[in-house]
Every structure is written in C-alpha cells, then in structure tokens.
PDB file of C-alpha atoms in Angstrom:
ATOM      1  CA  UNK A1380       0.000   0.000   0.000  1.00 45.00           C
ATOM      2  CA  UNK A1381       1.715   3.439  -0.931  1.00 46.00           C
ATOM      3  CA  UNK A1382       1.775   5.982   1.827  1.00 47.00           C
ATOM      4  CA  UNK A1383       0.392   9.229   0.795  1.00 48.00           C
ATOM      5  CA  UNK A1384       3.122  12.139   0.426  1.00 49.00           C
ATOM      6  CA  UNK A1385       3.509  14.887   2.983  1.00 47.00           C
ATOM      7  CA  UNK A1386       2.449  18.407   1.427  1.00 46.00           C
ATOM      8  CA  UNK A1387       6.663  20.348   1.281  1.00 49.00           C
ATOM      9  CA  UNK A1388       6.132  23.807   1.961  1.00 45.00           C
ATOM     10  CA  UNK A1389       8.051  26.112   0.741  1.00 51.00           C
ATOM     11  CA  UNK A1390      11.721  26.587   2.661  1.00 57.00           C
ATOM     12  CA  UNK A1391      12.465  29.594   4.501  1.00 61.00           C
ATOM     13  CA  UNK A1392      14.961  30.601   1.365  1.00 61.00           C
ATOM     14  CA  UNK A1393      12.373  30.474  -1.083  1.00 73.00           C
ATOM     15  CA  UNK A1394       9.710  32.149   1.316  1.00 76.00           C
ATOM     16  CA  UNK A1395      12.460  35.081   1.566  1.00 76.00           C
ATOM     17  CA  UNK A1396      13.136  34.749  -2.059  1.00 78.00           C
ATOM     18  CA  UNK A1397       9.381  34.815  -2.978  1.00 83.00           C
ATOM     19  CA  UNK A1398       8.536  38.093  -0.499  1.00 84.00           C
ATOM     20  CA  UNK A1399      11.757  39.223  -1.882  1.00 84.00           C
ATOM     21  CA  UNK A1400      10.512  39.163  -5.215  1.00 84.00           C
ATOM     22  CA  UNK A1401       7.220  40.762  -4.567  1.00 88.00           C
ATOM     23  CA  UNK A1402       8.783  43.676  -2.661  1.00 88.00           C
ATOM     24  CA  UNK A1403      11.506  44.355  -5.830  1.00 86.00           C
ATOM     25  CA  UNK A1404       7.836  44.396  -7.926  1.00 87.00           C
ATOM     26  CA  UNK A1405       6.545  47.299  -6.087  1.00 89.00           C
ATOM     27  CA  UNK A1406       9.246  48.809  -6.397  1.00 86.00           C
ATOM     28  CA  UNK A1407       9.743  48.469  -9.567  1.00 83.00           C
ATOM     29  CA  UNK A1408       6.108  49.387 -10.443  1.00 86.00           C
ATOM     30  CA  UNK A1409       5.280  51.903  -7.628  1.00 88.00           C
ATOM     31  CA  UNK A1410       6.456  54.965 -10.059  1.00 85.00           C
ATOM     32  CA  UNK A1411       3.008  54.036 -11.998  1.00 87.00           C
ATOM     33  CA  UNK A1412       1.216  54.956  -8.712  1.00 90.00           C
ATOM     34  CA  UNK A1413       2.774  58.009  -8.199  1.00 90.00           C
ATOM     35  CA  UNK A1414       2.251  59.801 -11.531  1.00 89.00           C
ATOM     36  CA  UNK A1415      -1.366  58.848 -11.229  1.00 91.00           C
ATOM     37  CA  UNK A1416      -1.730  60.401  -7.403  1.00 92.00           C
ATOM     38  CA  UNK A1417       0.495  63.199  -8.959  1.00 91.00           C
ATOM     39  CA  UNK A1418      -1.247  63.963 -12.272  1.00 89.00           C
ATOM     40  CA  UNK A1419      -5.121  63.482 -10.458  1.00 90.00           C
ATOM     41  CA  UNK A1420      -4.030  65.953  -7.720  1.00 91.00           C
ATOM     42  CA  UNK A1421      -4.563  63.423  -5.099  1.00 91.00           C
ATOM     43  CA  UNK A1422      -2.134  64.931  -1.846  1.00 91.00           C
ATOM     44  CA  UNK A1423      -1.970  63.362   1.792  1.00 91.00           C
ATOM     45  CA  UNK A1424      -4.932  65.778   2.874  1.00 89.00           C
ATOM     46  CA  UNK A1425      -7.234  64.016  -0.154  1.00 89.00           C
ATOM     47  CA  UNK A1426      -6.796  60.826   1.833  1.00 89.00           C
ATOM     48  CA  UNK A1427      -6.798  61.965   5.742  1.00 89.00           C
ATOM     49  CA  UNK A1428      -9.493  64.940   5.719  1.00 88.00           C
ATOM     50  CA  UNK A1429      -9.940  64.564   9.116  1.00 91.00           C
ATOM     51  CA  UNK A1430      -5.786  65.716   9.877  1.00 86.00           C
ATOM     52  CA  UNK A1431      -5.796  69.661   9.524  1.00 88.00           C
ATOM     53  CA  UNK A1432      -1.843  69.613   9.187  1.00 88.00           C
ATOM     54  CA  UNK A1433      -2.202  67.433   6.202  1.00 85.00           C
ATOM     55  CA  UNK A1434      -5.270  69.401   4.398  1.00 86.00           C
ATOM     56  CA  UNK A1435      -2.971  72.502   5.243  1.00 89.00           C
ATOM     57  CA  UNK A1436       0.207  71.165   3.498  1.00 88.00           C
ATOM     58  CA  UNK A1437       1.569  72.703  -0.227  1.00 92.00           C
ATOM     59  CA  UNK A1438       0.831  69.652  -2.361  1.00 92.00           C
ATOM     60  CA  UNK A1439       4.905  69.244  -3.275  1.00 93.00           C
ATOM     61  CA  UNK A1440       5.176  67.693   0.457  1.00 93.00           C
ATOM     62  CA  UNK A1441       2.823  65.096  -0.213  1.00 93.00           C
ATOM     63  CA  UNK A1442       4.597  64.592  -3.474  1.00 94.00           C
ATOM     64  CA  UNK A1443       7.557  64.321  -1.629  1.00 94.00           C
ATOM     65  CA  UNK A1444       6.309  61.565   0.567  1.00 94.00           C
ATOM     66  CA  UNK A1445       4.664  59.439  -2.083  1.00 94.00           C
ATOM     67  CA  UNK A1446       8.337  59.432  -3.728  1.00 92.00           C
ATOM     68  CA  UNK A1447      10.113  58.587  -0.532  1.00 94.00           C
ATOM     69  CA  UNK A1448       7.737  55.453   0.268  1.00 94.00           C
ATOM     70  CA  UNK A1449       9.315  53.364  -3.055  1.00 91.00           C
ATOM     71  CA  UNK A1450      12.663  54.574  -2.244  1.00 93.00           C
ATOM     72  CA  UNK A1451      13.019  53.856   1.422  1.00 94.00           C
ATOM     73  CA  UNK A1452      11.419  50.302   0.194  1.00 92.00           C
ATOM     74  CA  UNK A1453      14.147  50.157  -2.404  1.00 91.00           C
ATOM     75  CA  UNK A1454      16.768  50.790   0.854  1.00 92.00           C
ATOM     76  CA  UNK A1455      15.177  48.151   2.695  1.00 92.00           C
ATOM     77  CA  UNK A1456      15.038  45.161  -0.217  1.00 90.00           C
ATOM     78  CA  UNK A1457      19.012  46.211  -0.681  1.00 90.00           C
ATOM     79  CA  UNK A1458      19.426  45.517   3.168  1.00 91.00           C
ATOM     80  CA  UNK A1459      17.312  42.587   2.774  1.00 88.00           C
ATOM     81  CA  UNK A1460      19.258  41.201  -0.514  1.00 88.00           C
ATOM     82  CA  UNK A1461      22.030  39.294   2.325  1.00 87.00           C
ATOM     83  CA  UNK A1462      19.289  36.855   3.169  1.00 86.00           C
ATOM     84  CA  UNK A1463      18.533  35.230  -0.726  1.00 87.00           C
ATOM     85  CA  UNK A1464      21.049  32.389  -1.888  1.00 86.00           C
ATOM     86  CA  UNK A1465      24.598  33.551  -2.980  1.00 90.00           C
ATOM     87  CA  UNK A1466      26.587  32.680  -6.003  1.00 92.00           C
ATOM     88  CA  UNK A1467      29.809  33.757  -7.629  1.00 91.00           C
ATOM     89  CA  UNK A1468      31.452  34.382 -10.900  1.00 91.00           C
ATOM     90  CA  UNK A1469      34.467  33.876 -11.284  1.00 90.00           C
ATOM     91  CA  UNK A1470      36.984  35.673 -13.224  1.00 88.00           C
ATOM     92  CA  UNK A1471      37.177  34.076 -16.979  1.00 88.00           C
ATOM     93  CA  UNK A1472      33.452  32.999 -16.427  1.00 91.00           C
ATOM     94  CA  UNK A1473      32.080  35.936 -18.058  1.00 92.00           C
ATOM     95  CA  UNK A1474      32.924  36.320 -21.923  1.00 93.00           C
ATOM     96  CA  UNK A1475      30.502  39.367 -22.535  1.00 93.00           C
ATOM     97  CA  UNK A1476      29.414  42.454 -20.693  1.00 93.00           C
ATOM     98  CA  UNK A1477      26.726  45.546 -21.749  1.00 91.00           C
ATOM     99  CA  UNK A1478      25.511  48.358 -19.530  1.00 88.00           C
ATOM    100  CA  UNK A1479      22.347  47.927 -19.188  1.00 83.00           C
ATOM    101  CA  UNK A1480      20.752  51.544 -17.901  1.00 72.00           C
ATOM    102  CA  UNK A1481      20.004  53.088 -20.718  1.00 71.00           C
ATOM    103  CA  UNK A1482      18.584  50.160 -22.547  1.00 68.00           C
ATOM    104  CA  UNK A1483      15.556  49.785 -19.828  1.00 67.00           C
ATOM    105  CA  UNK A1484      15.118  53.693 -19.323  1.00 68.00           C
ATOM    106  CA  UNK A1485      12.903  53.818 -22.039  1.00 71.00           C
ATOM    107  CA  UNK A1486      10.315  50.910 -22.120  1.00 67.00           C
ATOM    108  CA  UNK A1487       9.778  52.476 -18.379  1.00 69.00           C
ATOM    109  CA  UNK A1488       9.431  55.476 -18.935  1.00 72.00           C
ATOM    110  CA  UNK A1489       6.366  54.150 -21.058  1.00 74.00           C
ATOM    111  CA  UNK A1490       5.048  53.284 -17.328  1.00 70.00           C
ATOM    112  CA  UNK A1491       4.946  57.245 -16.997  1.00 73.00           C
ATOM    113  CA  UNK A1492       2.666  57.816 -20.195  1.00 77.00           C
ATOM    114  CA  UNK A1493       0.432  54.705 -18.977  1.00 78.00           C
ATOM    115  CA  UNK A1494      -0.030  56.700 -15.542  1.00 78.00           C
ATOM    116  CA  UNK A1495      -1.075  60.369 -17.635  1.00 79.00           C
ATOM    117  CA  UNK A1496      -3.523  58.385 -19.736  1.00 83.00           C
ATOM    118  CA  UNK A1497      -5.631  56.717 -17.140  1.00 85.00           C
ATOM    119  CA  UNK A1498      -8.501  58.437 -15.694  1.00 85.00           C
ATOM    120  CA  UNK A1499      -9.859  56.790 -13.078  1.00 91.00           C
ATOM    121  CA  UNK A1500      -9.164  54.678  -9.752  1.00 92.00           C
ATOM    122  CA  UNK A1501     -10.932  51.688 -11.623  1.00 93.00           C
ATOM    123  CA  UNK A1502      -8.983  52.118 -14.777  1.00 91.00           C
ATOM    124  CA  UNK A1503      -5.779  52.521 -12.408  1.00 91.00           C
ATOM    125  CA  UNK A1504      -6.556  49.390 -10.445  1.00 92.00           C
ATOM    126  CA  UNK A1505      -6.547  47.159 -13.538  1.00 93.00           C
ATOM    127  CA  UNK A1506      -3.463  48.607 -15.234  1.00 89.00           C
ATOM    128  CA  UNK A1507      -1.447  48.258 -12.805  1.00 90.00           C
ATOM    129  CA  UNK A1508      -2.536  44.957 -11.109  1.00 92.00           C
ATOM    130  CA  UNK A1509      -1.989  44.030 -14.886  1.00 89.00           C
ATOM    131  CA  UNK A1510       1.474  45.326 -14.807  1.00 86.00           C
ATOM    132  CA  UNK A1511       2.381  44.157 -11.268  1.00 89.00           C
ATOM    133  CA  UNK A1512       1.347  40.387 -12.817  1.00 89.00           C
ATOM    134  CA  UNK A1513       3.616  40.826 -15.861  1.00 84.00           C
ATOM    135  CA  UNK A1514       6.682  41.924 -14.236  1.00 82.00           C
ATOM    136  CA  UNK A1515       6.451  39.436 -11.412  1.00 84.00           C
ATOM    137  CA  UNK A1516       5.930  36.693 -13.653  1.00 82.00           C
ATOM    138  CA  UNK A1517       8.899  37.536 -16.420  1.00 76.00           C
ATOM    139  CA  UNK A1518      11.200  36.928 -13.391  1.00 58.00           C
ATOM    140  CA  UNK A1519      13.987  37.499 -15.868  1.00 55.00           C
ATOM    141  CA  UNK A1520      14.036  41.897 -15.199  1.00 55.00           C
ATOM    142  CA  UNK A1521      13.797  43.630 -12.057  1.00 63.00           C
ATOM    143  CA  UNK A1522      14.556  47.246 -13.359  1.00 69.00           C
ATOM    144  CA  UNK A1523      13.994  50.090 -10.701  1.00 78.00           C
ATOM    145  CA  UNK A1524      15.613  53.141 -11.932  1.00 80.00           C
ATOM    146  CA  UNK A1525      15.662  53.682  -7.534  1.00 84.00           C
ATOM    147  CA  UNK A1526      18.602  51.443  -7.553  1.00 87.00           C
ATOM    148  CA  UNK A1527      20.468  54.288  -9.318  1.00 86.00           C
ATOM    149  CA  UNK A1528      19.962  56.737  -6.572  1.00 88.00           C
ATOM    150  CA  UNK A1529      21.681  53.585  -4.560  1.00 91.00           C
ATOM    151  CA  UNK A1530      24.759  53.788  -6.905  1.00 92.00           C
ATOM    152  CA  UNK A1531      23.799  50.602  -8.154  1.00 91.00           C
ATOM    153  CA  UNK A1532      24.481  49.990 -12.177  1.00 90.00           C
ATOM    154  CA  UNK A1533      22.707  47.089 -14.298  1.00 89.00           C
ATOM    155  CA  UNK A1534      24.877  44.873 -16.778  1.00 91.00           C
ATOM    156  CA  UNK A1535      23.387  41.992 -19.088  1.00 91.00           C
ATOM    157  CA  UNK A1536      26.375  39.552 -19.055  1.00 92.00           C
ATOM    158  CA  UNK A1537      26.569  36.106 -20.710  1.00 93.00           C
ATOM    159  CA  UNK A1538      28.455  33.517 -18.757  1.00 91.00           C
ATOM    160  CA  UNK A1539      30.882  31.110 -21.076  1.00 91.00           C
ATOM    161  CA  UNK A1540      27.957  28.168 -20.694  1.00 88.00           C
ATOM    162  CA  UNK A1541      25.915  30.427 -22.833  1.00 88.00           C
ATOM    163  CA  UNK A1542      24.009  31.675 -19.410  1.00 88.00           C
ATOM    164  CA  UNK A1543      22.198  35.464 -20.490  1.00 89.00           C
ATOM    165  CA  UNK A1544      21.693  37.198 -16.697  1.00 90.00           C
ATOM    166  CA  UNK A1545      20.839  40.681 -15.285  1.00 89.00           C
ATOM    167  CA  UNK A1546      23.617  41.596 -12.921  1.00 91.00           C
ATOM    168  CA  UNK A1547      22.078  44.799 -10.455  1.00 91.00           C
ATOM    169  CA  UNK A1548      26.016  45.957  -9.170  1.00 93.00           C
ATOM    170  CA  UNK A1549      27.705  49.170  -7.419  1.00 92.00           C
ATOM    171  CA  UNK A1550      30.748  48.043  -9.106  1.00 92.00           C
ATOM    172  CA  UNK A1551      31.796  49.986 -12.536  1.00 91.00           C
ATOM    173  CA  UNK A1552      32.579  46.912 -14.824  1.00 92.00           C
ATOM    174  CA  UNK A1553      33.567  47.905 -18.705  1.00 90.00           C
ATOM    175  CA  UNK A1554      35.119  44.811 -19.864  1.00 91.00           C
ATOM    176  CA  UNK A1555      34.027  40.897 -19.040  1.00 91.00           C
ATOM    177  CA  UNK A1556      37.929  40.099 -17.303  1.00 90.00           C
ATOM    178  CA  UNK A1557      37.092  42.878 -14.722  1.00 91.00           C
ATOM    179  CA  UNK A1558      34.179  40.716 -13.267  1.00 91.00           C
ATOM    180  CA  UNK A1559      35.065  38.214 -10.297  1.00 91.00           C
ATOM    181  CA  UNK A1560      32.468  38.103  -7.581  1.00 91.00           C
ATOM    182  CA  UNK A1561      32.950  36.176  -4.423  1.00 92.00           C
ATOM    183  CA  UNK A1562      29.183  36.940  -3.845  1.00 93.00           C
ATOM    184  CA  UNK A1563      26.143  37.496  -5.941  1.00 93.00           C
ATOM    185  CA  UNK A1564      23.200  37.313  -4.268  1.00 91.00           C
ATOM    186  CA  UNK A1565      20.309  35.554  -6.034  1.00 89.00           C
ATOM    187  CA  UNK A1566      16.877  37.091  -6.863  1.00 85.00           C
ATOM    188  CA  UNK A1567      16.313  34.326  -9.501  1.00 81.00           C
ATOM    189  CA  UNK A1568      17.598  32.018 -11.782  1.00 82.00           C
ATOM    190  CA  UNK A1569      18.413  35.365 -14.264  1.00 83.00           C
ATOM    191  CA  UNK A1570      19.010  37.984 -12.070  1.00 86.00           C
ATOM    192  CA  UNK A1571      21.496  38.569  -8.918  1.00 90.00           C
ATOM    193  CA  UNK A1572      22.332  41.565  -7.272  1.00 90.00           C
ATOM    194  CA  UNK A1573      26.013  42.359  -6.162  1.00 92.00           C
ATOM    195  CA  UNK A1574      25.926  44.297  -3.110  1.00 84.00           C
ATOM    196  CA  UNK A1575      29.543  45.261  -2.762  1.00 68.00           C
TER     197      UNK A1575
END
C-alpha cells in the first residue's frame, strides 16, 4: 500500500526569495502609482481629511512623501538582498558584458505615459494589477531606476555556458575580465544583485 506524500512547503529561502521578489515588484512598479496620485491631484490631505496639518500642506510635500515610500522600500530590499542564496562568478566565467541603464530607461518610462492616460481609480486598479502580474511573472528583469539613486548599475552579461543574466552591481565593470564576484546574491535564476 503506498503511503500518501507529505504536502513540502516552501523553505524559509524560497519564502524570503518569494517576499523578496514581490517587494523588488513594487518597487519596480510603484512609479506608476505616483504619476497617477500626482497627475489626479490626489495629496496626503485628499486621503486623511480629518488631519488639519495634512489638508494645510503645499501639495509638493505630499509629493515628496509618495516618492520617498518606493525609495526607502528600495533601501530596505538592498538591506534585505544578504538573506537570498549567494553565487559567484568567477573571473574568466564571463565572456561578454553591456551596460544595461540606458537600454531599460525607455520601455519604463512608457510606465509614466500609462499613468497620464488613465482616468480613473478603476482604470488605475486594472493597469497596474496588470502590470504588477507581468513583471512578477517575467522573473527574468527587475529594473527600478531607484537602484540608481543607490549607486547601483545594471549589466546583461553572458556567462561562457551560454548563461544570459541581469547583474544589479555598485561596481563599474567595462570589460568581461574585470568581473570576479565572491558573492552574488540571487533574486532568480536570471538575475542577482552584487551588493559590494
């Protein structure tokens, strides 16, 4: 008689991996939001009424805030990188390098168009639930233009196995011999992050 198999959840490294995952999403995405509250007028004293302070507040603080929320979450999913699975390349490993920042600039600044155009919460809601799907599920791109502010760079490299991944690094690589990482951290099978 065959025993019936135990349901395997998921390990703590994939939990973290997973939550990790979600959080670089919002990040990622969380510029869409902004533009909308921006472009609708939509300020801190919209939401809370009932605070004076906040009703009484020019509507660049509010702006202010709504930007610092995505990059204070963009600090906190750096700090919270040291917990996925590490990697390395070594040096020789690599046998192609590109910078990467201006190639992804564009397709998200389409993100900021997408935000003008919609007109209502509804509208909103399904655009970027839609979007928030999509980028989670590609799992090969986690651009954030935030990382910049970091001093991070982005660099598609190919590995000498034919291996295509999205490196998110502080270090200023040019050529594929300059690249030898003791520690990569790993967001997913495509993409690591290189704290240094």
């Amino acid at each position: 008689m065959a025993t019936p198999h135990a349901h395997e959840w998921p390990s703590d490294g994939e939990t973290m991996n997973f939550a990790f995952r979600l959080l670089l999403t919002f990040n990622a995405t969380s510029l869409l939001a902004i533009i909308f509250l921006v472009q609708k007028g939509h300020t801190l004293g919209k939401f809370f009424p009932e605070y004076q302070h906040l009703v009484a507040l020019p509507n660049a603080i509010s702006y202010v805030v709504y930007l610092l929320v995505p990059i204070l979450l963009t600090g906190l999913s750096i700090l919270l990188s040291s917990n996925l699975g590490r990697d390395s390349f070594k040096s020789g490993e690599i046998v192609s390098i590109e910078h990467a920042n201006n190639s992804f600039l564009p397709s998200y600044l389409g993100y900021f168009f997408v935000a003008l155009s919609v007109g209502n919460w509804e509208t909103f809601a399904f655009v970027y639930g839609v979007l928030f799907v999509f980028t989670f599920l590609s799992q090969a791109l986690y651009f954030n233009p935030l990382f910049l502010v970091f001093g991070f760079e982005f660099y598609n490299i190919t590995t000498k196995n034919g291996a295509a991944i999205f490196l998110i690094s502080r270090q200023c690589y040019k050529t594929p011999a300059e690249i030898d990482i003791s520690t990569a951290y790993r967001i997913n099978n495509y993409t690591f992050i290189e704290r240094g």
